[in-house]
Short mmCIF file of N, CA, C and O in Angstrom, two decimals:
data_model
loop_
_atom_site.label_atom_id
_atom_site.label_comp_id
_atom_site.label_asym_id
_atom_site.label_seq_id
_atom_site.Cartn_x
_atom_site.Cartn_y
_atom_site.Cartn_z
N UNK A 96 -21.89 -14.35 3.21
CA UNK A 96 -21.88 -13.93 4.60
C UNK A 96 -22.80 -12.73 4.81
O UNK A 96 -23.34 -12.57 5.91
N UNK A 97 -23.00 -11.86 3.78
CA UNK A 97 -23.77 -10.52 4.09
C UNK A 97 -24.81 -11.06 4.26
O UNK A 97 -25.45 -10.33 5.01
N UNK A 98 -25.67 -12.33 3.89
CA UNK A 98 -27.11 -12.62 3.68
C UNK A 98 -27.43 -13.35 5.17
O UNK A 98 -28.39 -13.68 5.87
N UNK A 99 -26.13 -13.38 5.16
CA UNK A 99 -26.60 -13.91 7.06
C UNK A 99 -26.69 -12.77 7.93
O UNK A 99 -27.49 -12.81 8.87
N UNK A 100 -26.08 -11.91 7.77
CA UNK A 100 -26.15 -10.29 8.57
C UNK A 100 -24.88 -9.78 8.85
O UNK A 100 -24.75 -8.76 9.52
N UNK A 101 -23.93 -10.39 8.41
CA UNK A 101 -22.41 -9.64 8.57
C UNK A 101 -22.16 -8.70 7.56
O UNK A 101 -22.71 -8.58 6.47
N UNK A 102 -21.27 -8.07 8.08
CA UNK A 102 -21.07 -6.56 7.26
C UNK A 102 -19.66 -7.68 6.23
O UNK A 102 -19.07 -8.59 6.79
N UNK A 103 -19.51 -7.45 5.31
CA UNK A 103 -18.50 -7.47 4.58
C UNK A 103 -17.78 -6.97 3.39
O UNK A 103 -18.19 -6.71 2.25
N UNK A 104 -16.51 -6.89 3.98
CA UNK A 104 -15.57 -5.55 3.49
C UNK A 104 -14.89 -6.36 2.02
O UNK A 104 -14.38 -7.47 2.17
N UNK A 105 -14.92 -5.90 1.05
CA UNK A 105 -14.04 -6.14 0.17
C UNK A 105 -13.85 -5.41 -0.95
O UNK A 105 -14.58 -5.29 -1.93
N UNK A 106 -12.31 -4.73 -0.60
CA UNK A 106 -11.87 -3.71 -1.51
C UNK A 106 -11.39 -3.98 -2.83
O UNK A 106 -10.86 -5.07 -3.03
N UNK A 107 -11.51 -3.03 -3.90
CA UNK A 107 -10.83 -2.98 -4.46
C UNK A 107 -10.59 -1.97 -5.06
O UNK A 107 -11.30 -1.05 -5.47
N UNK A 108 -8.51 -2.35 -5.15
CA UNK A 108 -7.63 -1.14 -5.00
C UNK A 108 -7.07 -1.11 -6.54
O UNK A 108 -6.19 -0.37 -6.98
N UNK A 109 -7.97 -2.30 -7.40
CA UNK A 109 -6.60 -2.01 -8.64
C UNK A 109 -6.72 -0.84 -9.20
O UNK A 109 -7.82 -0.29 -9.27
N UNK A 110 -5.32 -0.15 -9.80
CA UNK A 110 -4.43 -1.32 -10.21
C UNK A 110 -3.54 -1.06 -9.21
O UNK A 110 -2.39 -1.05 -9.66
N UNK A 111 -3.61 -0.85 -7.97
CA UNK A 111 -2.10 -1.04 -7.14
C UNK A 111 -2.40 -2.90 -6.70
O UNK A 111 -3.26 -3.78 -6.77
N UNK A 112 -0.92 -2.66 -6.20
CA UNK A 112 -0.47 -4.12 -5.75
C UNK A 112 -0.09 -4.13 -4.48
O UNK A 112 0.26 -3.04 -4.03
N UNK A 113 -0.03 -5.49 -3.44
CA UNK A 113 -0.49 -5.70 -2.23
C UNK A 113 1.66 -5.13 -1.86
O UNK A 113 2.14 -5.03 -0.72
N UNK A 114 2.34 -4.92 -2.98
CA UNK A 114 3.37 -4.37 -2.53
C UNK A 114 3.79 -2.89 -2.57
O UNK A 114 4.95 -2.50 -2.51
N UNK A 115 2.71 -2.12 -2.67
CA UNK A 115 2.24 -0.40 -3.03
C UNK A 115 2.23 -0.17 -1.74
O UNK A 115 1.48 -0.98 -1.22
N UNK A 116 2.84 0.76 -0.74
CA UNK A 116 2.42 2.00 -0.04
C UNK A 116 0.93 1.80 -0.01
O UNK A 116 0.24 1.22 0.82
N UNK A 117 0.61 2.43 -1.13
CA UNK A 117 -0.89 3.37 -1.28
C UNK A 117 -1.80 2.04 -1.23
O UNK A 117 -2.91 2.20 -0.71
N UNK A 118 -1.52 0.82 -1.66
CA UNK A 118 -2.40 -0.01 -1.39
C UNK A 118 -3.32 -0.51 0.47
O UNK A 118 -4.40 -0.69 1.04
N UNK A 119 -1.87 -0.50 0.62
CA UNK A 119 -2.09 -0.68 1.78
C UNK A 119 -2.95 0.77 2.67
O UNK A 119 -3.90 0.54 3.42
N UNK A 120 -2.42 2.19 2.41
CA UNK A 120 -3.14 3.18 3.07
C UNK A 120 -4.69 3.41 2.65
O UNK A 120 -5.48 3.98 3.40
N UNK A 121 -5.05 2.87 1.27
CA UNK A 121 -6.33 2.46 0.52
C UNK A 121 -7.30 1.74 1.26
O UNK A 121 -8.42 2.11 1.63
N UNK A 122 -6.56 0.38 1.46
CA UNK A 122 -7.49 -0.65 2.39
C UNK A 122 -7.57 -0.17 3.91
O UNK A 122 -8.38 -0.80 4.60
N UNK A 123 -6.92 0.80 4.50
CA UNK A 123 -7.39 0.85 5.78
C UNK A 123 -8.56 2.13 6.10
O UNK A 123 -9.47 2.20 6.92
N UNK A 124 -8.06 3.10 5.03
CA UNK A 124 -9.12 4.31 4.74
C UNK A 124 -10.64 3.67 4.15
O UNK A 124 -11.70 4.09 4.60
N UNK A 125 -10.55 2.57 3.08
CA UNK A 125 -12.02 2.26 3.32
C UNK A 125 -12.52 1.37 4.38
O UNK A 125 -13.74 1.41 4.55
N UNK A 126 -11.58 0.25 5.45
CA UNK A 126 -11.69 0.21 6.33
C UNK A 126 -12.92 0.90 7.37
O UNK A 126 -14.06 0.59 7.73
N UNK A 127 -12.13 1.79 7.55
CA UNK A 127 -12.24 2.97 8.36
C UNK A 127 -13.80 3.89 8.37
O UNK A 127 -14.62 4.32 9.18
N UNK A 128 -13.47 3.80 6.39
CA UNK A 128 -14.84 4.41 6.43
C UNK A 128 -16.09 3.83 6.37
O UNK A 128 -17.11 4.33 6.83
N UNK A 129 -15.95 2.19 5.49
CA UNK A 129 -17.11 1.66 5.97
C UNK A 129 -17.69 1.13 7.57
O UNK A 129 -18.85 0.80 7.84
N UNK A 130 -16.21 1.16 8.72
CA UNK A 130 -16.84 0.68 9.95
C UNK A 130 -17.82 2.42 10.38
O UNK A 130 -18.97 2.54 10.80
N UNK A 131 -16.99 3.30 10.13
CA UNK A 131 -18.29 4.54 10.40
C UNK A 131 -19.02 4.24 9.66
O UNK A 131 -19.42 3.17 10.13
N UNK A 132 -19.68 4.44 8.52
CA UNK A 132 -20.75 3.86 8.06
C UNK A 132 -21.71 2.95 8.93
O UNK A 132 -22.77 3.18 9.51
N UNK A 133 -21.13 2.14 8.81
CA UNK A 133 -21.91 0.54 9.62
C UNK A 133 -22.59 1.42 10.76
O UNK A 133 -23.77 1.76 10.80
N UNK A 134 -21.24 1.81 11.96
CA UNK A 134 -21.87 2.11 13.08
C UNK A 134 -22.72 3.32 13.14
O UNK A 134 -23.15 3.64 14.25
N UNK A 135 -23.07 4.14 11.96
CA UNK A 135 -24.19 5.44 11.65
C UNK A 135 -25.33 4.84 11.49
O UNK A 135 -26.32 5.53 11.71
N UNK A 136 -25.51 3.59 11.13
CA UNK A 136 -26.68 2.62 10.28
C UNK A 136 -27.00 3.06 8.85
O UNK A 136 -28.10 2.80 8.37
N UNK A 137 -26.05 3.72 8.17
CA UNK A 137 -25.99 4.14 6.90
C UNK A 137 -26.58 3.64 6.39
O UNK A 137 -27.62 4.03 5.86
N UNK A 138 -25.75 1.76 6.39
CA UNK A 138 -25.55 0.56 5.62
C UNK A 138 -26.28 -0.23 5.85
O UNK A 138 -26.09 -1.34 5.36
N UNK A 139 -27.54 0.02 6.78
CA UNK A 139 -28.84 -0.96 6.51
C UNK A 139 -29.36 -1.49 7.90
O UNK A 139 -30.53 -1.25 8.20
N UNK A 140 -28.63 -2.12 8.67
CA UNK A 140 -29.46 -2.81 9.55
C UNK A 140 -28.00 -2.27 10.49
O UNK A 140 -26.80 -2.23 10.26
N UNK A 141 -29.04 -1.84 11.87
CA UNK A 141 -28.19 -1.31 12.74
C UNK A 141 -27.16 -2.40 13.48
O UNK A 141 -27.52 -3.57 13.51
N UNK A 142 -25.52 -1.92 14.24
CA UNK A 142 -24.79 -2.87 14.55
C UNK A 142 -25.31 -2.71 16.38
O UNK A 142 -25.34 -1.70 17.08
N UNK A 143 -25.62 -3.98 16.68
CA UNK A 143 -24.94 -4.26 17.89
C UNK A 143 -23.65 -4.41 18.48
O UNK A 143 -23.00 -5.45 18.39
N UNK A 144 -23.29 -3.45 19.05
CA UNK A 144 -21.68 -3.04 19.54
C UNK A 144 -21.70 -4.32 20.40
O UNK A 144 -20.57 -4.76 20.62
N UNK A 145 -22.95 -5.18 21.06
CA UNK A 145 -22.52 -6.05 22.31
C UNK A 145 -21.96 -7.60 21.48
O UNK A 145 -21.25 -8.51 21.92
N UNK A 146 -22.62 -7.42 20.13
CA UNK A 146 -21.75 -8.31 19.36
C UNK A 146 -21.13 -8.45 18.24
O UNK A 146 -21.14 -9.38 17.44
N UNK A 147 -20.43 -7.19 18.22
CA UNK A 147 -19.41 -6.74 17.18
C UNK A 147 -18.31 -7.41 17.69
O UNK A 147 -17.86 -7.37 18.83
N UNK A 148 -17.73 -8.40 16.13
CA UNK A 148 -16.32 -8.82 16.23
C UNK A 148 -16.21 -8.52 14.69
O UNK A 148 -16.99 -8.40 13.75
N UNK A 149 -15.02 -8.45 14.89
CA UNK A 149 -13.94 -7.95 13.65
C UNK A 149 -13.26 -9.25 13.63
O UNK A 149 -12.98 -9.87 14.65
N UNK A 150 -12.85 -9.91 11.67
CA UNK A 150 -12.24 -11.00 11.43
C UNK A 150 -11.57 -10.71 10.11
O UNK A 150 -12.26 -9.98 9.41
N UNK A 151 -10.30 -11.11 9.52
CA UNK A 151 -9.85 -10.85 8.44
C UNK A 151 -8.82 -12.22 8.04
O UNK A 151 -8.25 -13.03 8.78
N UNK A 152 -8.85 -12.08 6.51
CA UNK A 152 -7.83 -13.08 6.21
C UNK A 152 -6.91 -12.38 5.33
O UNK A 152 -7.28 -11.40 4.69
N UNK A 153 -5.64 -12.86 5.27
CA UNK A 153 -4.17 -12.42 4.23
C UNK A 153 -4.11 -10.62 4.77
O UNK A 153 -3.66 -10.54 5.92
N UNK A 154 -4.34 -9.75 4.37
CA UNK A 154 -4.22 -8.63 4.79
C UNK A 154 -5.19 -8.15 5.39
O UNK A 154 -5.03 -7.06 5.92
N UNK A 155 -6.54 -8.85 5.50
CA UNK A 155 -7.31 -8.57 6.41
C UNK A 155 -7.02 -8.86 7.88
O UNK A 155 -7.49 -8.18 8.79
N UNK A 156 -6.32 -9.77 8.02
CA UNK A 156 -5.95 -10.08 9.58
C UNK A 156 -5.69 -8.99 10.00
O UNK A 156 -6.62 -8.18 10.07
N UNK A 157 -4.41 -8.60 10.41
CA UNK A 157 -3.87 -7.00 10.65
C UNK A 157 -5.07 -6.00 10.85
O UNK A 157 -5.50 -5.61 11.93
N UNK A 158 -5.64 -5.58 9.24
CA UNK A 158 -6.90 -4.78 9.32
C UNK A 158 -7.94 -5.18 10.55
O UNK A 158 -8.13 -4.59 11.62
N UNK A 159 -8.36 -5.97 10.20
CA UNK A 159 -8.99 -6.45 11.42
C UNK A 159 -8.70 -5.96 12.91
O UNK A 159 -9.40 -5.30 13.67
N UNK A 160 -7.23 -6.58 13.09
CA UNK A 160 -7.05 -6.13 14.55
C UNK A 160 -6.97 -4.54 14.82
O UNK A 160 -7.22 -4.21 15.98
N UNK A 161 -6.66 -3.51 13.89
CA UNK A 161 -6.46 -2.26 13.59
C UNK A 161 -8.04 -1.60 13.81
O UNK A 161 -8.37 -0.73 14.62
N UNK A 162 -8.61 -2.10 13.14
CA UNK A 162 -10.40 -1.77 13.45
C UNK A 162 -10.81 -2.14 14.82
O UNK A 162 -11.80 -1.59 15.31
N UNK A 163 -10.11 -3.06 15.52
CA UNK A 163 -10.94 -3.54 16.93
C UNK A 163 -10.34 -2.74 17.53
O UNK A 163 -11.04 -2.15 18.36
N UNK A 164 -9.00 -2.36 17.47
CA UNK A 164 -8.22 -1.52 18.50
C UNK A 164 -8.25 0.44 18.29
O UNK A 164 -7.81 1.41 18.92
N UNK A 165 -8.95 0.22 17.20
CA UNK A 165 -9.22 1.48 17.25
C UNK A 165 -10.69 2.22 17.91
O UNK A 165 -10.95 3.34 18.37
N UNK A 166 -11.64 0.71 17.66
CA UNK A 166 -13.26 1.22 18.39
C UNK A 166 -12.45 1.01 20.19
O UNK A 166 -12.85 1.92 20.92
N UNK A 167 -11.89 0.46 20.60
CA UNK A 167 -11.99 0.20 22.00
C UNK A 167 -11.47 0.98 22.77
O UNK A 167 -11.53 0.78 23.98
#
């Protein structure tokens, strides 16, 4: 997906487990910090906000909606 031009997120937290506290506060802090990133153009090719969508699967869902509702 990155080679098409989407940003994509994939953490990793080991050794915690998807039933850790800290796992979960892990994935939303890099979340967080790679969508600043992105939107600084840190990370390479600048975002168009007019077609920024946010998508996640298994614990990305949630994340996902957490990232859209926090830019808006």
């Amino acid at each position: 997906m990155a080679s098409w031009g989407y940003l994509v997120l994939v953490p990793d937290t080991r050794p915690l487990r998807f039933t850790d506290f800290q796992y979960h506060a892990r994935i939303v802090l890099l979340a967080e910090q790679t969508l600043d990133l992105a939107l600084e153009g840190v990370l390479g090719e600048p975002v168009d906000l007019d077609r920024l969508a946010v998508g996640g699967y298994s614990v990305g869902g949630p994340l996902a909606a957490f990232m859209a509702a926090r830019r808006s």
